[in-house]
Amino acid sequence: MSMNRRTALKYFGTGALVASAGCASVQEQSGTTSSDGGSAGDETSGDSTGTTESSGPAGEAKIWYSLPESEVDARKKAVENFNGSSKHTIKGSDISDMRKKTTSAIPAGQGPQTFEWAHDWVGDYYQRGFVVDQSDNLSVSLDKFTEAAAQAVQFEGNVVGLPHDAETVALVYNKDVVDEPPETVSEMKSVMEDHHDPDNGKYGMSSPVDPYFCSGWAQAFGGYYFDPKKDPMLGLSKSETVKGFEFFIDNFKQYMPKDPGYEAQAAAFAEGNAAFAVNGPWYLATLNKKGVDVGVTTLPKPEGGEPNPYTGITMWYFTKPMSEGGADAAAARSFIEWYTTNEDIALKGAKQQGSIPVLKSLAGSDELPPKVKGFSESVQMGTPMPTHPKMNKVWGPLGTALTKAFNGDASVKKAMQQAEKSIRSNWD
């Protein structure tokens, strides 16, 4: 089974690409680069807000994105719709390796005016001069978006992009097994106990043992991975964080497949052999294909705590070429403002792709499909991943430590202490 994730590893950072076993099986993006643009397509433009056009000459902007094959056509149509109703022209390209491409092309003056990716590159790319502040040039207020989304696109007071959807993990449950979604972990454990029968391939729960997937429990009691505003910035070995990881292992490990990797965990639920799963909206495509009747709800409350999962915000970045101003920069801003504030685009993405809108007018709305609404509510209870460049060095050692603790190779406290030592060494 491939990990059919819309934004794949965007929210894990470079370090986690190496460290997380569950991430190794992510569906590969196409190795080719394709371009699109041109006149309006047959579909309605869906422009509920109107295209923001400034006075001045028409411009042409390059935009880059990296999408599963199933979503490329929808993006091309969006570009065509914009081009058909705007004086500007947008040329879109699907990029197979966004980090490699942006870090080489932008410094060489060959990059796009904007590219789409998750918000965790904000701090690193701003400090390296790859993305720029456009707050003085925007016609759209950040007040249109949820507070978390608005915060995610800023770094040190600079607005380096605009957000358009979110992702996080939530509790997915098999409706053929679970009558009512649990509100507490205690209720959840009662259902898992009844269903768990590993000798016959049945499990109470499936959840990849990965820092991102486990963040809701790790941060449920006041703990944190990394926070540049706190002293210490690293919070892995703090008692509250250790308590969160211990809670996850003590309460859920016994009901899960032994293999902590993404493939084994995701397969158990997708084959109808688990009552619950902790996973993200990218997982819905696999479940729909398998014909599993599922519901989605927020993570249940542990006694004395509140689930606090990490969230990722997908955004259009303002790249260095936009600092030059002119018609091409205006074209890029016009497209970005149109795309990110368009309710029709957001709703279509929610219904067809499981996207989670970050427009205030839609977040948690009854207009969203029930499954997407469950993820949307989970986003609202979560915390955006840190954008500070040092966070990229946290994922790898933390993933290794969590796997060791889950497998019983080290206590949680000892594993986290070792992870912090490795992280600080990498920072130096």
Short mmCIF file of N, CA, C and O in Angstrom, two decimals, residues 2 16 45 91 108 127 148 195 220 239 248 290 298-299 348 360 417:
data_model
loop_
_atom_site.label_atom_id
_atom_site.label_comp_id
_atom_site.label_asym_id
_atom_site.label_seq_id
_atom_site.Cartn_x
_atom_site.Cartn_y
_atom_site.Cartn_z
N SER A 2 0.61 2.17 -0.89
CA SER A 2 1.39 3.40 -0.89
C SER A 2 0.72 4.42 0.00
O SER A 2 -0.47 4.40 0.22
N ALA A 16 13.26 14.43 8.77
CA ALA A 16 12.36 13.31 8.92
C ALA A 16 12.31 12.43 7.69
O ALA A 16 11.91 11.28 7.76
N SER A 45 -15.46 29.23 -13.53
CA SER A 45 -14.27 29.77 -12.88
C SER A 45 -14.35 29.64 -11.39
O SER A 45 -13.35 29.64 -10.69
N LYS A 91 1.77 30.63 -15.79
CA LYS A 91 2.33 29.42 -16.36
C LYS A 91 2.68 28.47 -15.22
O LYS A 91 3.57 28.77 -14.41
N ALA A 108 19.82 31.25 -8.45
CA ALA A 108 20.37 31.47 -9.79
C ALA A 108 19.52 32.41 -10.63
O ALA A 108 19.84 32.68 -11.79
N GLN A 127 15.30 33.25 5.80
CA GLN A 127 16.66 33.58 6.22
C GLN A 127 17.67 33.39 5.09
O GLN A 127 18.69 34.08 5.05
N ALA A 148 -4.38 30.24 13.00
CA ALA A 148 -3.23 29.35 12.81
C ALA A 148 -2.64 29.50 11.42
O ALA A 148 -1.42 29.53 11.24
N HIS A 195 -12.46 -5.47 20.24
CA HIS A 195 -12.14 -5.82 18.85
C HIS A 195 -10.77 -6.46 18.69
O HIS A 195 -10.55 -7.20 17.73
N ALA A 220 -0.12 16.61 24.68
CA ALA A 220 -1.44 16.68 25.32
C ALA A 220 -1.39 17.15 26.77
O ALA A 220 -2.41 17.58 27.32
N SER A 239 9.30 16.77 31.51
CA SER A 239 8.42 15.76 32.11
C SER A 239 7.06 15.70 31.41
O SER A 239 6.48 14.62 31.25
N PHE A 248 1.01 7.56 25.17
CA PHE A 248 0.77 6.92 23.88
C PHE A 248 1.18 5.44 23.93
O PHE A 248 0.41 4.55 23.54
N LYS A 290 -10.65 1.11 -0.95
CA LYS A 290 -10.83 -0.19 -0.29
C LYS A 290 -12.29 -0.44 0.11
O LYS A 290 -12.65 -1.56 0.47
N THR A 298 -12.26 14.21 16.08
CA THR A 298 -11.04 14.69 16.75
C THR A 298 -10.48 13.60 17.66
O THR A 298 -11.19 12.67 18.07
N LEU A 299 -9.20 13.70 17.97
CA LEU A 299 -8.60 12.74 18.90
C LEU A 299 -9.32 12.82 20.24
O LEU A 299 -9.62 13.91 20.73
N LYS A 348 -14.51 22.72 -3.53
CA LYS A 348 -14.28 21.64 -4.49
C LYS A 348 -13.11 20.78 -4.03
O LYS A 348 -13.15 19.55 -4.13
N LYS A 360 -11.76 31.49 7.10
CA LYS A 360 -12.62 31.51 8.28
C LYS A 360 -14.07 31.18 7.94
O LYS A 360 -14.78 30.56 8.72
N GLN A 417 16.30 12.07 26.02
CA GLN A 417 17.55 12.73 26.43
C GLN A 417 18.63 12.54 25.37
O GLN A 417 19.37 13.48 25.05
#
